[in-house]
CSV table of C-alpha atoms in Angstrom, one decimal:
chain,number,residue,atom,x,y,z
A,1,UNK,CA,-6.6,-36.6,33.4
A,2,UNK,CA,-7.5,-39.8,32.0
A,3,UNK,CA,-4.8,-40.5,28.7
A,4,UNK,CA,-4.6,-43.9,27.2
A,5,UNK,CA,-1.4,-45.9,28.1
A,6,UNK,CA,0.2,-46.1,24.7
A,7,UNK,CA,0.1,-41.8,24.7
A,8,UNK,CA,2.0,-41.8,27.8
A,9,UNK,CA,4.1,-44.3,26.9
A,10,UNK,CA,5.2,-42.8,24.1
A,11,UNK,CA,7.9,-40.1,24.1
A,12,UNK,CA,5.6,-37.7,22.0
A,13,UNK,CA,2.7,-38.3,24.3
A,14,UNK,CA,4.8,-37.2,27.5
A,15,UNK,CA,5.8,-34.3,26.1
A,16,UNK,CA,1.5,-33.4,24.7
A,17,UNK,CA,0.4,-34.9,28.0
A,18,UNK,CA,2.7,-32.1,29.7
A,19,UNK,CA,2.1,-29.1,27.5
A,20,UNK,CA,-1.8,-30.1,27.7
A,21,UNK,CA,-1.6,-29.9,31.6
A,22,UNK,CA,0.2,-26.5,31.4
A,23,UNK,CA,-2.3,-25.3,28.6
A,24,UNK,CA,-5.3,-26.6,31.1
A,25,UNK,CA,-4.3,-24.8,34.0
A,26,UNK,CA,-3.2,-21.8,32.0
A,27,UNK,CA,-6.9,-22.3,30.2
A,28,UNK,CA,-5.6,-21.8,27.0
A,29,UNK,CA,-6.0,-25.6,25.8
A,30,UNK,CA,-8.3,-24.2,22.5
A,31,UNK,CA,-5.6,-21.3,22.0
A,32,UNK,CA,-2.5,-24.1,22.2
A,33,UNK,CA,-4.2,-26.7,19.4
A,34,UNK,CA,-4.7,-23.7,16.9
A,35,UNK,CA,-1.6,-22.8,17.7
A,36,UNK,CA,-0.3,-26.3,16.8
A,37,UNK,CA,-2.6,-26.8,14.2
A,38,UNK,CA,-0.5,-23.4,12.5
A,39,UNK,CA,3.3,-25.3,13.2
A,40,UNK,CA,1.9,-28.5,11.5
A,41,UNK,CA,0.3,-26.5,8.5
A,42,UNK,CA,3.7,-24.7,8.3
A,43,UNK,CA,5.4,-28.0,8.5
A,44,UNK,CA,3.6,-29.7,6.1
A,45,UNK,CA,4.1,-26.8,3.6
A,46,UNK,CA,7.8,-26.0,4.5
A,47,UNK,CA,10.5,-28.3,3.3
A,48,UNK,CA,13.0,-25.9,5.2
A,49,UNK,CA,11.1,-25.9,8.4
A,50,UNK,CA,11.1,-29.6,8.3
A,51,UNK,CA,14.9,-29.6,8.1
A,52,UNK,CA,15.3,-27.5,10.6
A,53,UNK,CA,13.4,-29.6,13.0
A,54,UNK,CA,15.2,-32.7,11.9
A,55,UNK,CA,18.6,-32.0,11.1
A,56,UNK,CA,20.8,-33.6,14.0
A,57,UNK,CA,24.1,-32.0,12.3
A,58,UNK,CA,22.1,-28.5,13.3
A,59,UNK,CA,22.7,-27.1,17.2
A,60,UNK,CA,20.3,-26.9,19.8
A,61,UNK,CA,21.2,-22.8,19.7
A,62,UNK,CA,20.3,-22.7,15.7
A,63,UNK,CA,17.6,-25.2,16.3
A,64,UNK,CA,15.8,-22.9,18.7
A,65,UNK,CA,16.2,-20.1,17.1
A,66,UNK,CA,14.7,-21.2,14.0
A,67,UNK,CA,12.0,-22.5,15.8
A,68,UNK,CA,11.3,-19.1,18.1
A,69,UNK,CA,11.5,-16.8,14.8
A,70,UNK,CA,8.9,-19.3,13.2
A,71,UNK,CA,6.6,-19.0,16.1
A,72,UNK,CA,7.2,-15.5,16.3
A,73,UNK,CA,6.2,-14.9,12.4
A,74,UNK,CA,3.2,-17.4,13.6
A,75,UNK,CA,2.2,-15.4,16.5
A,76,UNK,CA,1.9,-18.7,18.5
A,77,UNK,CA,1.0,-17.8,22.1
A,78,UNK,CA,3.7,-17.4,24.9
A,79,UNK,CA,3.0,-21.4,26.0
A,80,UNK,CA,3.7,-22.6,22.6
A,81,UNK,CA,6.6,-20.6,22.2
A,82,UNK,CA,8.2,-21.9,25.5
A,83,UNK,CA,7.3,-25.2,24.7
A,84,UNK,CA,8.7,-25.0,21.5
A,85,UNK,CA,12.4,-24.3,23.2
A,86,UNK,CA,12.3,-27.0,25.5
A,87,UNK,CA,11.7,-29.3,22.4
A,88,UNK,CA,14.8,-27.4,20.6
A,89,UNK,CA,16.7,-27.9,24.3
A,90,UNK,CA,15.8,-31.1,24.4
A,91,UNK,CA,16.7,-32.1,20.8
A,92,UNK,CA,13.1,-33.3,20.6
A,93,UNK,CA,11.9,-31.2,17.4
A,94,UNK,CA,12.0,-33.8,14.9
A,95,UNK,CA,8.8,-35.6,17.0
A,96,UNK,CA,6.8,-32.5,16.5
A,97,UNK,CA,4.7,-34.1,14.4
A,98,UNK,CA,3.8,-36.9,16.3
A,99,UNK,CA,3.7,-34.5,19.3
A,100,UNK,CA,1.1,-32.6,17.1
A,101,UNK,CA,-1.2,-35.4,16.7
A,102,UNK,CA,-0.7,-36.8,20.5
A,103,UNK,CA,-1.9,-33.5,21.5
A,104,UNK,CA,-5.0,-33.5,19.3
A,105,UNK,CA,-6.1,-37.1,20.3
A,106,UNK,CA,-5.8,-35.5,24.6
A,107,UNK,CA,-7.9,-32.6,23.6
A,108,UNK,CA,-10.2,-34.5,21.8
A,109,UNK,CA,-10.4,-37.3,24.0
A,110,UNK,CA,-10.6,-34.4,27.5
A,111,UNK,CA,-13.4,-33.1,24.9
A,112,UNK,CA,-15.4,-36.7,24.8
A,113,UNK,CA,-14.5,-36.3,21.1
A,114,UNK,CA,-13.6,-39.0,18.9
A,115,UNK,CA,-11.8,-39.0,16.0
A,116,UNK,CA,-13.0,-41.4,12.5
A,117,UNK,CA,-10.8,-41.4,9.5
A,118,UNK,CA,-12.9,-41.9,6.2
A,119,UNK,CA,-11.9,-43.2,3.6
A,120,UNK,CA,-14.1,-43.2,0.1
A,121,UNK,CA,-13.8,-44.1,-3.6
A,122,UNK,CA,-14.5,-40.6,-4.3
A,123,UNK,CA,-14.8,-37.3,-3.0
A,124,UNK,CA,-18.2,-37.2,-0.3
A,125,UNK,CA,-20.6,-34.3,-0.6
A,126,UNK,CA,-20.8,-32.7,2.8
A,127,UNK,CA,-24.6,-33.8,2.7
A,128,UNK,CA,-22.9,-37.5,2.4
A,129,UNK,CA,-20.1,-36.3,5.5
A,130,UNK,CA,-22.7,-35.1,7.6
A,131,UNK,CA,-24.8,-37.6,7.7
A,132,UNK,CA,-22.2,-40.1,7.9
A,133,UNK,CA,-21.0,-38.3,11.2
A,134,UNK,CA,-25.0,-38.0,12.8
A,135,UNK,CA,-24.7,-41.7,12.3
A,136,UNK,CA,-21.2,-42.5,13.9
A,137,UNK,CA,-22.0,-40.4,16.6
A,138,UNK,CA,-25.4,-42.0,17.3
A,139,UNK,CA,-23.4,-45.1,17.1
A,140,UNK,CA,-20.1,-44.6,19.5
A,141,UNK,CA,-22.3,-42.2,21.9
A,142,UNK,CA,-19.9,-39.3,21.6
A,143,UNK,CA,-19.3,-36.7,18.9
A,144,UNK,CA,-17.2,-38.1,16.3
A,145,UNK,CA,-14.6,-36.0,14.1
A,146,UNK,CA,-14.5,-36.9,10.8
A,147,UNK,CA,-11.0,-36.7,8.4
A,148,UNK,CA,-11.7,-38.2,5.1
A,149,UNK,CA,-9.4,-39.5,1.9
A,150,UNK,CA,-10.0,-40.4,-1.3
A,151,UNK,CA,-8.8,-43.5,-2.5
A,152,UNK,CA,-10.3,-44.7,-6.0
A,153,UNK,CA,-8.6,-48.6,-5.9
A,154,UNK,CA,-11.4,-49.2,-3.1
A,155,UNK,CA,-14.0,-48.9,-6.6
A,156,UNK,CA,-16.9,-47.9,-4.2
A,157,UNK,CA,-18.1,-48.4,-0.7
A,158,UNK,CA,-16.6,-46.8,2.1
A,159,UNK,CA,-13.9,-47.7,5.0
A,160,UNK,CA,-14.4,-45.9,8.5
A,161,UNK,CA,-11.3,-46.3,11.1
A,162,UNK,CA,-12.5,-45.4,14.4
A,163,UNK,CA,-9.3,-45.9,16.9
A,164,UNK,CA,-8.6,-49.5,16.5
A,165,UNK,CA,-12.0,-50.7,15.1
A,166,UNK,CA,-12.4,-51.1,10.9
A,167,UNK,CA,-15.8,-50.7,9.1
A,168,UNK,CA,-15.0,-52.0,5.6
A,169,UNK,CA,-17.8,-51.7,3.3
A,170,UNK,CA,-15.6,-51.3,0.0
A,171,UNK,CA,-16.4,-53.0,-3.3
A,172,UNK,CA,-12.7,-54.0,-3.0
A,173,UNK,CA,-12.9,-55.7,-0.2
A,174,UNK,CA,-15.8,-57.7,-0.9
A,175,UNK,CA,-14.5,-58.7,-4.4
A,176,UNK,CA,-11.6,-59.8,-2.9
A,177,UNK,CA,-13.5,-61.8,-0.1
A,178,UNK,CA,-15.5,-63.6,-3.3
A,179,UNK,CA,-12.0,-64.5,-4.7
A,180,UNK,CA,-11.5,-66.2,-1.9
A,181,UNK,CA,-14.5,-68.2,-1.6
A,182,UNK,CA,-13.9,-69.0,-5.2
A,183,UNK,CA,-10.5,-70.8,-4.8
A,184,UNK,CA,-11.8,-72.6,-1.6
């Protein structure tokens, strides 16, 4: 499996590039990232369940079971849930998060997905996100997977992140660049 060097490198990506190797021989890859897309919803939503994953003063036995009942109450497959107490073993649960999104950036990438983040004045009509994504895709040659904010200080325009690369079109931006210009 191909990974880029900074998700191996990283402590989070050991630990996705593992479970994704045991979730591709075990074919249950798609059935792993729901599963993890479930723990990060609860996370996000949980302020409990995020102090249970981060508290150091917390056991590795109180840890894992928190974590087990969790998945249990989830339904998370037999994988995730094994997984999930080698983390709490490991005292690894507070980079579950970041072991989340390492994951998703393997599948996607096994997938010949890529993932765009954009980000917009206001909200896109999914006429507007749709097209936008026939257009990245036409232009990276893969499929592209569109996330997108809203932030109204950019006063129009659009900003597309695509891994390292940066397509600012914002009004901000080019105001800012005629500021410049101005004072020179």
């Amino acid at each position: 499996m191909d990974n880029s060097a900074g998700i191996q490198a990283s402590l989070a990506g050991r630990y996705a590039s593992a479970l994704f190797d045991l979730a591709s021989e075990n074919g249950t890859v798609t059935a792993v990232e729901s599963d993890l897309d479930s723990l990060k919803s609860a996370l996000s939503q949980s302020e409990e369940l995020r102090a249970a994953t981060t508290n150091p003063q917390l056991s590795r036995d109180v840890q894992g079971q928190a974590i087990d009942a969790v998945a249990r109450h989830l339904a998370l497959s037999e994988l995730t849930r094994n997984f999930l107490g080698t983390l709490a073993l490991n005292r690894r649960l507070a980079k579950l998060s970041e072991i989340i999104a390492a994951f998703k950036t393997i599948a996607s990438a096994q997938r010949g997905e890529i993932t765009a983040n954009v980000t917009s004045a206001h909200e896109l009509t999914d006429e507007q996100l749709a097209t936008l994504k026939t257009k990245l895709t036409a232009r990276q040659g893969r499929t592209v997977i569109l996330s997108h904010d809203v932030d109204p200080d950019l006063l129009g325009g659009l900003v597309v992140t695509i891994g390292s690369q940066r397509i600012d079109g914002s009004i901000r931006t080019r105001l800012n660049s005629l500021a410049q210009a101005m004072k020179a």
